[in-house]
C-alpha cells in the first residue's frame, strides 16, 4: 500500500462509520497526496441508537457519512440493505462487484472475518467474492471487468479474532488531524449512543500500531494469506 502506486482506494464496510474510523486516517493521507478514495457502506448501521428509530437514525448516519467523506476528500456510496440483516448472497456480491467495476480501485479495504458482528463477517465474504466476480472477464455485466490488485482488512475492535496486522501505514500529522475532525461528525463515535469512546480508542490505537513500526502513528491492516512475501511490512 504505497502512495506512489495508488490511484483509488475503495473502502467497503458493513455500516457507515466502520471504514471511516478504521481506515479513515489512511484515506485522508492518500487523498491529501492527490489520490482518490470511495467509501461503500452496505448498510447505514441504522439500528445502533437506543433512543432514535432506525428510520431517523438511518437518515442521520447517511448525513454523517457524507460529511465525513467530504472532510477527508472521498466519495461515498450506499447499498440498500438494512443493519443486522445484511445477507451473503449472489445479489449483493454482484452489486458490490458492479461498484468495483465502476470506480476501478487499485486497493480494497474491508472487514476481517473474525468478528462479533454478523454484518462485518458477512461483508468480508461478500467482498472476497465480489472482487473475484469484478475481475473475471467471462462474467458479463454492464461494465467491463476490473480486478482490484490489493485487498486489506481493517483493524476493528469488533473484528479481533485471529486478526494479525501485517501492514502498517504511517499517518502524517495533517492526515491525522483531518481524520480526527471527520470522526467527530459521527454521534456514535462521540459516545452518544452506547457510550463506547470510539474516537479516543482509535486515536490511541494509532499509537499502539505505530510504535512497534517506528512511527508516531499508524493504522494497521491484515492481508489475505500469502499476499506478503514477508510476515511484517513497514510502509512509509
Steps between C-alpha positions, in 0.01 A plus 500: 500500500729775374386847401708488182309199370151591615242689296174390665407335832155345543416441868200269545333480840197333649382831649565868453788578733677163495761579236494871588649432843719201419648620169406867489842631598661306215235627261561858612873446442446374147244759394731774630769351275271543199349152479134398500294313757144374525305364796239236425267438795284191461259621771472828690527323836162646587407268787781610728332784689314438828271803470443564126294286267694310231344729238609819675844370592549365150447847356743640755764238421475568126547873564794432732662270243481769233647758737784266594580427137496868412748582777749230396453568128331172404185393321230294672250238382229296673328176417137453605540237772389515863718495807528150655326352194782506245483176299782304344351420161577541131288814466701707746828356374421611147389843622838547666676356194323756283625783722854360474470493121366855500752675726798279403690500830858382531445419868207356692469535877234310691427301817689206640277191532558429870238738635242530776266668248335292230486793255876539524566130440247494217661803340836322504365207300295721269807703407717196440258360242414843356868564435519169312181568302609855413830378362373205297467601134272208422232636738305740283355802674417854392862609548824328400699297749737663745724320746595681821859388550528552876268401784546609862302429817452789741590497869159509669445430870186304405696277259779373727497122470824375340566847360875538440609841368773475241489837322561821695432832327665811641249780572633855454380781724274670244325175413461411866343835588265481202390151600438601864290794382304271271438236768329761713211529253376155608283509813583139582872575474454783751352247743143625469334165434632234739793687650793315345785752446559423132697813417734466796540127438602538138723798576681288758518205263701706250770535767484131593536396135753767413750453783624148411545611138697808597220741411341768717161377378382227263196310391547126463353242264494127450530348153380181332721202568804499273459863395828607659839357427602573858304480821514869588519790258572851620387779267606861498 
